[in-house]
Coordinates of C-alpha atoms in Angstrom, one line a residue:
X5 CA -103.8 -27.6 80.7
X6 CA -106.4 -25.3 80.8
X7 CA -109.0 -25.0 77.5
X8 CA -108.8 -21.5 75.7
X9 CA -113.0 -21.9 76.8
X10 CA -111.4 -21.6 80.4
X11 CA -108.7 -18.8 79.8
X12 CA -111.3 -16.8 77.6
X13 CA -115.0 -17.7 77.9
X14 CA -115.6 -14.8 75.5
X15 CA -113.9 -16.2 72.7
X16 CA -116.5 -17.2 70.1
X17 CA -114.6 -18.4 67.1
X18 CA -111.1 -20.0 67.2
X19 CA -108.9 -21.9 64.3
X20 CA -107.0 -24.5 65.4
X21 CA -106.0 -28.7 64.2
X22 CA -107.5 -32.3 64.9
X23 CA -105.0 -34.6 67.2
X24 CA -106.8 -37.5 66.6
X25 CA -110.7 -38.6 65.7
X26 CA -111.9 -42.0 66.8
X27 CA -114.8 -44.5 66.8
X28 CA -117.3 -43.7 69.6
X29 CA -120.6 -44.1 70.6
X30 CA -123.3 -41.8 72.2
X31 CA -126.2 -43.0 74.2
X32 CA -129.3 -40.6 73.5
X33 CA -132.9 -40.5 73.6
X34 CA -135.5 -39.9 70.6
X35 CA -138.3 -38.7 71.4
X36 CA -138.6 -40.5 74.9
X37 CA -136.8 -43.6 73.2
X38 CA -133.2 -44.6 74.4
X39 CA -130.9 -45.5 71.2
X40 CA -126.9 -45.4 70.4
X41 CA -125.7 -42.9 68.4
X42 CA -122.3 -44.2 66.1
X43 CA -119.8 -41.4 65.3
X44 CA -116.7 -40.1 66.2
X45 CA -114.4 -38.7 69.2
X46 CA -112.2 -35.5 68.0
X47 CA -109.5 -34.1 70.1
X48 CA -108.1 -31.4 69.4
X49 CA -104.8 -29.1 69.7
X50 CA -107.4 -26.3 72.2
X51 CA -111.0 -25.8 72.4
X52 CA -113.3 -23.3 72.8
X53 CA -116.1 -25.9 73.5
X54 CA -116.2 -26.7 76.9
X55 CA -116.8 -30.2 78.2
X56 CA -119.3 -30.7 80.8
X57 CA -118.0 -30.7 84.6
X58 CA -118.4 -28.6 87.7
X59 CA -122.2 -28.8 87.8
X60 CA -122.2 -27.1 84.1
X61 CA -123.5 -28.6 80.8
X62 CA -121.1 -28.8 77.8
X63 CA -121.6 -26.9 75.1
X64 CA -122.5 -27.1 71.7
X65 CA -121.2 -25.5 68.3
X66 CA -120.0 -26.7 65.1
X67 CA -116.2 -27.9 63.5
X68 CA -116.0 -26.8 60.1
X69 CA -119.9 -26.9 59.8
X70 CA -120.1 -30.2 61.7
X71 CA -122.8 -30.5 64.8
X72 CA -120.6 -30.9 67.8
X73 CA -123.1 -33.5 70.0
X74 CA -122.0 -33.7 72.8
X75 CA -118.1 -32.5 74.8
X76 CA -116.7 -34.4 78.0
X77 CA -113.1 -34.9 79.6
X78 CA -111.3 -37.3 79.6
X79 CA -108.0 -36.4 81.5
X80 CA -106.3 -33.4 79.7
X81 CA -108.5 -34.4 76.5
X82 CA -111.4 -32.5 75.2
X83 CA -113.7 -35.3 73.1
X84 CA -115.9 -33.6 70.8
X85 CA -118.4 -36.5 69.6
X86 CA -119.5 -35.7 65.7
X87 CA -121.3 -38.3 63.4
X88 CA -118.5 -37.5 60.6
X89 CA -115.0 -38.6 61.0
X90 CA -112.3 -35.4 60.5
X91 CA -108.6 -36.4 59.6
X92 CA -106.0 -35.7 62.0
X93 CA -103.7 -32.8 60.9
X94 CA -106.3 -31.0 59.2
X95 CA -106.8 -27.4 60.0
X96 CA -110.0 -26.3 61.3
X97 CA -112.4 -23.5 62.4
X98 CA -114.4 -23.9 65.6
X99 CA -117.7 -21.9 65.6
X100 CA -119.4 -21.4 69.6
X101 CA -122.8 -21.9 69.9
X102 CA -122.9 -18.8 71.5
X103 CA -126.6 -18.3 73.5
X104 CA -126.1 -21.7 75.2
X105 CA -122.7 -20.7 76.4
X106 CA -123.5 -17.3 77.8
X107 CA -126.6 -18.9 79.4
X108 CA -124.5 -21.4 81.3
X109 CA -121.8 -18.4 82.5
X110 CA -124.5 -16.1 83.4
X111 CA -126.4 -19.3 85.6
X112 CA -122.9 -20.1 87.0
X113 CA -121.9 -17.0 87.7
X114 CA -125.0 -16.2 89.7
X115 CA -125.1 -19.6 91.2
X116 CA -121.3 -18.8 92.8
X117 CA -122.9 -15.4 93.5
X118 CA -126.0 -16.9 95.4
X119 CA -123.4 -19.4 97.7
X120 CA -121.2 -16.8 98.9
X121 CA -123.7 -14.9 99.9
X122 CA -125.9 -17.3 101.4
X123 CA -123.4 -18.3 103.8
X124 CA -121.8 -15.7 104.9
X125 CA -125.2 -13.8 105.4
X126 CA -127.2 -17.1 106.4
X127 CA -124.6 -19.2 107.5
X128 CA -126.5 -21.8 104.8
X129 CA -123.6 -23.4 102.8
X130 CA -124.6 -25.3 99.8
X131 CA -123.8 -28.7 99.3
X132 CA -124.5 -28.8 95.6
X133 CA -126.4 -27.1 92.5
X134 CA -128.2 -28.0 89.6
X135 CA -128.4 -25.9 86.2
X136 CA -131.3 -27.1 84.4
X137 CA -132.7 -26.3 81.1
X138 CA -135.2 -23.9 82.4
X139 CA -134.5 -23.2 85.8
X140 CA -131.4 -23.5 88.6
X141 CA -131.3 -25.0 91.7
X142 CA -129.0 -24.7 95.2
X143 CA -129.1 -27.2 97.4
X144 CA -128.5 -24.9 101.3
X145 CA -127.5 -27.0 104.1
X146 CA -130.6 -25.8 105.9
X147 CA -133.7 -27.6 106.6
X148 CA -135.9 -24.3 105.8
X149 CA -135.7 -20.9 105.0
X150 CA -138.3 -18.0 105.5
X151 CA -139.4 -15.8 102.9
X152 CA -137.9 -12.8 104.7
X153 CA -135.0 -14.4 104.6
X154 CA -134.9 -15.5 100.7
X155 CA -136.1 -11.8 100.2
X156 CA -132.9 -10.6 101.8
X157 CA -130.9 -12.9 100.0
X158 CA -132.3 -11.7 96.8
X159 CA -131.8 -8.1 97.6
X160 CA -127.9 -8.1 98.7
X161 CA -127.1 -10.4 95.3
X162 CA -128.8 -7.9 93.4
X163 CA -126.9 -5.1 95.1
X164 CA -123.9 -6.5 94.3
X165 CA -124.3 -6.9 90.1
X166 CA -125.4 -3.1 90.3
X167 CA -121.8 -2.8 92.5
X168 CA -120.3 -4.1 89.2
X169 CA -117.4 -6.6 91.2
X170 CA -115.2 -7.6 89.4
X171 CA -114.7 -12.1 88.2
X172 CA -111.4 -13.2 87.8
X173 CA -109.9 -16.3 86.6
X174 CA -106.5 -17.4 88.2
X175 CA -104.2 -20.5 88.0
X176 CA -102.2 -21.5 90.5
X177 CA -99.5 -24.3 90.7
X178 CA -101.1 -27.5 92.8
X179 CA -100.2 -27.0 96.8
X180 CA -99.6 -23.1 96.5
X181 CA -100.0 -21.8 99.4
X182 CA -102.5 -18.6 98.0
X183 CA -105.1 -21.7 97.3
X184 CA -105.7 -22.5 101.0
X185 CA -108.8 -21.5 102.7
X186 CA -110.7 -21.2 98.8
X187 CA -113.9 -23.0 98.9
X188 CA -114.0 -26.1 96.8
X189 CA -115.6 -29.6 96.6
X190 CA -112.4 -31.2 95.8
X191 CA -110.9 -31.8 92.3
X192 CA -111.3 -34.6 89.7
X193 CA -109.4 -37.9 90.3
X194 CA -107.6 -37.4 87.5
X195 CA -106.9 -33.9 87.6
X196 CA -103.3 -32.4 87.2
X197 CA -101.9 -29.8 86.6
X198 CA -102.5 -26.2 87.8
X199 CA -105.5 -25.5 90.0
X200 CA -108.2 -23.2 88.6
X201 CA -109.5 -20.6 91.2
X202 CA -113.2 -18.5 90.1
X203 CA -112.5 -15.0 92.1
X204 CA -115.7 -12.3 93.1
X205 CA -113.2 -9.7 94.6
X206 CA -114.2 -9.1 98.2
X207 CA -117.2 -11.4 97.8
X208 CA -115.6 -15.4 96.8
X209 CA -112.8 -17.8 96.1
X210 CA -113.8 -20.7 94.4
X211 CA -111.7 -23.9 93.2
X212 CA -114.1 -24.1 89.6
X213 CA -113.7 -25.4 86.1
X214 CA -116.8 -23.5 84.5
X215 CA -116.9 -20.8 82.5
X216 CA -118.0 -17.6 84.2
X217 CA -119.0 -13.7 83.5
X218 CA -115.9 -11.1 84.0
X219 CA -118.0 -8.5 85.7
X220 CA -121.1 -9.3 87.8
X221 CA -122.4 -6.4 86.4
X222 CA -123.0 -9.7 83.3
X223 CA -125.3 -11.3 84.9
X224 CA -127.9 -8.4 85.0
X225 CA -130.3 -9.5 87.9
X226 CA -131.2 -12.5 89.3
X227 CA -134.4 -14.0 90.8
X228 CA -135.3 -16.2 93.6
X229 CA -138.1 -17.8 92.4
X230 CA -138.3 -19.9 95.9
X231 CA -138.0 -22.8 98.2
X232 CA -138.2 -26.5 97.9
X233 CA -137.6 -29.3 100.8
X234 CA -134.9 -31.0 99.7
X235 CA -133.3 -34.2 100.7
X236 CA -131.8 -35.0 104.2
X237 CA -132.8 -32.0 106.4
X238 CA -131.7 -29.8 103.4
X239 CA -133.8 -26.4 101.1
X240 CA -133.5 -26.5 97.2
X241 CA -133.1 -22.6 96.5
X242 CA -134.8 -22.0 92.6
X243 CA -133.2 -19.4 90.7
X244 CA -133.0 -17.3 87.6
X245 CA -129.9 -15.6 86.1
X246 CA -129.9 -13.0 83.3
X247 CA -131.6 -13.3 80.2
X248 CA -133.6 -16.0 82.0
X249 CA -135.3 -13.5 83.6
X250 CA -136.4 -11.9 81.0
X251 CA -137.5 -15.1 79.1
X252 CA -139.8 -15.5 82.2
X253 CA -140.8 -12.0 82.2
X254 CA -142.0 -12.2 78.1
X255 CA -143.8 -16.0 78.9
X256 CA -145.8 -14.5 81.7
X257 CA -146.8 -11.3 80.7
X258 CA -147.7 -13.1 77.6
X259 CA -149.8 -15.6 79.7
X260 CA -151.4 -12.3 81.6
X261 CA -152.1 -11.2 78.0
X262 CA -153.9 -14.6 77.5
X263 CA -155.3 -14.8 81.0
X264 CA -157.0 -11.2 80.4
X265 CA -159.0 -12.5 77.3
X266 CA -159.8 -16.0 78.2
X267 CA -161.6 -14.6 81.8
X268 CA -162.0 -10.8 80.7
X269 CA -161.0 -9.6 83.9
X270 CA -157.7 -7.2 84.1
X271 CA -154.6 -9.0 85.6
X272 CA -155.4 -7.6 89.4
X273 CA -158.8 -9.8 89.2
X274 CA -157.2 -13.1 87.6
X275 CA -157.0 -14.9 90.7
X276 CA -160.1 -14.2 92.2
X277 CA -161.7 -14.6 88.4
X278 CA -160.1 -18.4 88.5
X279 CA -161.3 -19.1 91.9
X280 CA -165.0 -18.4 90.7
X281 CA -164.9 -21.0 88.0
X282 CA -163.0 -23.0 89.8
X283 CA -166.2 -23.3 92.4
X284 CA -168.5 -23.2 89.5
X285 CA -166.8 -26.2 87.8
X286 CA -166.4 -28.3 91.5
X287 CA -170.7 -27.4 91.2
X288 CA -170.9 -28.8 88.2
X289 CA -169.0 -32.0 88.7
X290 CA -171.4 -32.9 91.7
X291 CA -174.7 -32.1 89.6
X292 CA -173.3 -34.5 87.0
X293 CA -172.0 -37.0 89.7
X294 CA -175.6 -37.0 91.0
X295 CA -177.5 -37.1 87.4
X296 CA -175.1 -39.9 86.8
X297 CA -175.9 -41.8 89.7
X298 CA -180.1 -40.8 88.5
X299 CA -179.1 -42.3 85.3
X300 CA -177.9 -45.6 86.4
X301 CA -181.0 -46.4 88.9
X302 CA -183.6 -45.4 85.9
X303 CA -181.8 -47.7 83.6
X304 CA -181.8 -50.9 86.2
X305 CA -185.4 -49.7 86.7
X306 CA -185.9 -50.2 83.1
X307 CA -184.5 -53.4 82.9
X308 CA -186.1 -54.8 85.6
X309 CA -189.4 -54.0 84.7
X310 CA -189.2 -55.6 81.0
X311 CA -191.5 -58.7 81.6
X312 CA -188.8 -60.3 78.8
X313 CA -185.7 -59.8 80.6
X314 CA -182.3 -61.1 78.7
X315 CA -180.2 -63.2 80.7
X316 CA -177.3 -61.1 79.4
X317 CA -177.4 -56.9 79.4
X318 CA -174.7 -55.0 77.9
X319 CA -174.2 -51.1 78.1
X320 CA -171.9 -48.7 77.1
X321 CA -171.3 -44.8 78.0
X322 CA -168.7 -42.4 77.1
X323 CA -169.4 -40.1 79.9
X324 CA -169.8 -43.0 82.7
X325 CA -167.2 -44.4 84.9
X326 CA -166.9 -47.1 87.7
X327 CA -170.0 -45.6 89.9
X328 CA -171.7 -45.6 87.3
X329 CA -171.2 -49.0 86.5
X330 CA -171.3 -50.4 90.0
X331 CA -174.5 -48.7 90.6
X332 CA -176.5 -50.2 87.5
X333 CA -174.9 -53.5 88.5
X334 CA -175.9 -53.3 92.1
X335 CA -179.6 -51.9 91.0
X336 CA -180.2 -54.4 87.8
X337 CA -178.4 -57.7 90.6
X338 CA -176.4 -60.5 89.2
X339 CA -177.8 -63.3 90.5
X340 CA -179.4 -64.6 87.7
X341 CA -178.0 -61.7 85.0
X342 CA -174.9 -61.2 83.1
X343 CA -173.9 -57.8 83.0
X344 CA -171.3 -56.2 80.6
X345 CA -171.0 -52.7 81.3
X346 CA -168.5 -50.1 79.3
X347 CA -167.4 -46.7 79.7
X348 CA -165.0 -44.3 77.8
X349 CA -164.0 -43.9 74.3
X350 CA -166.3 -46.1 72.1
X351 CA -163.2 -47.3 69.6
X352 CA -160.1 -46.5 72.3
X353 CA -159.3 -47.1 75.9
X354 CA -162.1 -47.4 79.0
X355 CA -163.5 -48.9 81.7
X356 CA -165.4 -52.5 81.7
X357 CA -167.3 -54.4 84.7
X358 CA -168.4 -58.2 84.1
X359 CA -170.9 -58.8 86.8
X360 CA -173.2 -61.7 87.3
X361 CA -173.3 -65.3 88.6
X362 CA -169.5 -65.7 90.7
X363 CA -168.9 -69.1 88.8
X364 CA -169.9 -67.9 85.2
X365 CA -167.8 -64.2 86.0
X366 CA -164.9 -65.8 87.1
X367 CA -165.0 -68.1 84.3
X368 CA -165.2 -65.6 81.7
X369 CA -163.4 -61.8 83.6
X370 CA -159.9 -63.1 81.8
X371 CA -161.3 -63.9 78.7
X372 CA -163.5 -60.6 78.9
X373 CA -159.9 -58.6 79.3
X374 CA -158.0 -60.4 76.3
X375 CA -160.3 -59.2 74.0
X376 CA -160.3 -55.7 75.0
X377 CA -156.5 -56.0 75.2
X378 CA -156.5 -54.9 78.8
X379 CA -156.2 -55.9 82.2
X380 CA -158.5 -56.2 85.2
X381 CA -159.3 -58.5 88.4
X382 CA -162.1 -59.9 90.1
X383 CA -163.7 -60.9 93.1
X384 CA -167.6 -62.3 94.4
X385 CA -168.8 -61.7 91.3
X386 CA -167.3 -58.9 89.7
X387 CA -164.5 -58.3 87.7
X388 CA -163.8 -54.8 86.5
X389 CA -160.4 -53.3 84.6
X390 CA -159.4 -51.1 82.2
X391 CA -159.1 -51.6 78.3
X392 CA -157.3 -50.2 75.5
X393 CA -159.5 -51.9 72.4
X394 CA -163.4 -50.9 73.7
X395 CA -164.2 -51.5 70.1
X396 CA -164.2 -55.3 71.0
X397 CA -167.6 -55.0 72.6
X398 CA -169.0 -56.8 70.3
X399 CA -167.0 -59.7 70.2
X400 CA -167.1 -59.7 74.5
X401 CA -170.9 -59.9 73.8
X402 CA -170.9 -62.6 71.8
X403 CA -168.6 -64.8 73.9
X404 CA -171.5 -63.9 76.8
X405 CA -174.0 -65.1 74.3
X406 CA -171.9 -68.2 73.4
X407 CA -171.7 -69.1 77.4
X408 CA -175.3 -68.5 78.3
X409 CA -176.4 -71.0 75.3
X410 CA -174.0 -73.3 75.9
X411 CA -175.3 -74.0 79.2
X412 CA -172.5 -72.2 80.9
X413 CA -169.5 -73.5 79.3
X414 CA -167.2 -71.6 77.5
X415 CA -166.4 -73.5 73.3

């Protein structure tokens, strides 16, 4: 049986009564964390909500004012997971959430669009697609394609919305005749029942579950945004649909807005604006390299030349990093020193380099790393890593301190 969010993909609101509602679980993520969500599967008498398949999402929408998380198939069953059980019998009012829905159709849509075109312009059939949150993708059983080309491709969709072709929906009985020859990627294992065919008159025929737009004419305009390399010898074709264009339109016009202040140069200069810093900034970055490197020779200079040199010498910079380190270790030598050198934030994460004596460094590197809760590895007389508690120093000093005294032996 077909869901009335198949037969009607317009229909926003619908009334209709709970079958059954069962235990279930949904696996989900929290802010990057995996956990189980506990709740309930509903299946009802029809749907509106349609359950993910075909390459599209599912959709979202309430039950009598309850979140609807999540919508998959399971045979002729719609499950609707909620987190609060419904009685079976009871009477209730399905509300669409509508935006989501008509974002899917118009992506859809356009993606069947897109295929049909492709190959019978190109000769580049597409082996699958992807609707994302933000953007679509086609995957063309080409390894390349030219710009002219995705130009072309561009221009002949678009000519065909503004044609305003008809979409239409048909079912036909499993092994009619009329369904030979329509493009498909087979149907579910568990399918049955009459076989759903997606119609662009004069364009497509397509075996699809979806929901789609009723008039190309829907969709608006689409956008090519590109070309990836995809995998095996195939080309990832990026796409816009719709109202995502226009979405992209308002976010980059208001970046152009942005851009304008930030580097007071009109749009038409932006580019050539950000190349200028861009050299300005690689300029900088090798004047500081060099002062750096400066830096760390006058500070082994300094060292050396106390008459009343320590046996251990500890640093720290929160504008350094590993050069800098290796190039006050190299200047200062470690033959008869123990250096500690730091770099990064003085109370968070960083860099550290233990150099000195190999016996006393390889003796202490591991220590050295547990107490800035980090890790790091060493060889002929250095051991260097990065940690995550810099504000040990002190504590990494004092083991140094201990070692030296005791002869070197760690207590």
């Amino acid at each position: 049986m077909a869901f009335l969010c198949q037969r009607d993909s317009w229909a926003r609101q619908f009334t209709t009564r709970v079958v059954s509602c069962c235990p279930a679980q949904l696996p989900t993520k929290n802010g990057g964390k995996k956990e189980t969500l506990q709740g309930f599967h509903v299946i009802l008498e029809d749907t509106i909500l349609f359950p993910e398949g075909g390459g599209q999402p599912d959709d979202r929408g309430v039950i009598n004012g309850i979140p609807v998380l999540r919508v998959t198939r399971r045979g002729p069953d719609a499950l609707h997971f909620v987190l609060t059980p419904i009685e079976p019998g009871t009477e209730v009012q399905l509300e669409l959430d509508w935006d989501r829905r008509f974002d899917h159709m118009q992506q859809h849509s356009g993606q069947h669009l897109i295929t049909a075109v492709a190959d019978q312009m190109l000769g580049f059939k597409t082996t699958s697609w992807e609707l994302g949150q933000q953007q679509s993708t086609v995957e063309l059983e080409t390894p390349s394609m030219t710009a002219e080309q995705v130009a072309a491709l561009e221009r002949s969709v678009n000519d065909k919305i503004r044609a305003r072709i008809p979409v239409v929906v048909r079912h036909l009985a499993e092994g009619d005749a009329e369904g030979d020859g329509v493009r498909s990627r087979g149907l579910p294992d568990d399918h049955s029942g009459p076989v759903r065919i997606v119609s662009i008159e004069g364009v497509d025929a397509n075996m699809c579950c979806g929901t789609h737009v009723s008039n190309l004419s829907d969709l608006q305009v689409i956008k090519l945004l590109g070309t990836e390399k995809g995998k095996k010898n195939k080309t990832n074709l990026i796409f816009l649909v719709g109202n995502r264009v226009l979405k992209s339109l308002a976010q980059n016009h208001a970046n152009e807005k942005a851009l304008t202040v930030l580097l007071k140069q009109g749009p038409e200069e932006h580019v050539e604006a950000v190349k200028r810093l861009q050299n300005s900034l690689k300029q900088l970055q090798k004047n500081n390299l060099n002062l750096q490197r400066d830096l760390a020779v006058l500070i082994a200079q300094q060292f050396k030349n106390n008459p009343a040199q320590d046996p251990v010498f500890v640093l720290h910079r929160k504008d350094g990093d590993s050069e800098f380190m290796n190039i006050v270790a190299n200047e200062i030598g470690t033959e008869e020193t123990l250096l500690f050198l730091s770099v990064g934030d003085e109370k968070a994460a960083g860099l550290f380099l233990l150099a000195g004596p190999s016996e006393a460094v390889e003796k202490l590197g591991p220590r050295v790393a547990e107490l800035l809760e980090g890790k790091g590895a060493g060889k002929c007389g250095r051991y260097q890593g990065k940690a995550t508690r810099m504000s040990r120093r002190e504590a990494v000093k004092a083991v140094l301190w201990e070692f030296i005294n005791h002869g070197g032996s760690e207590q």
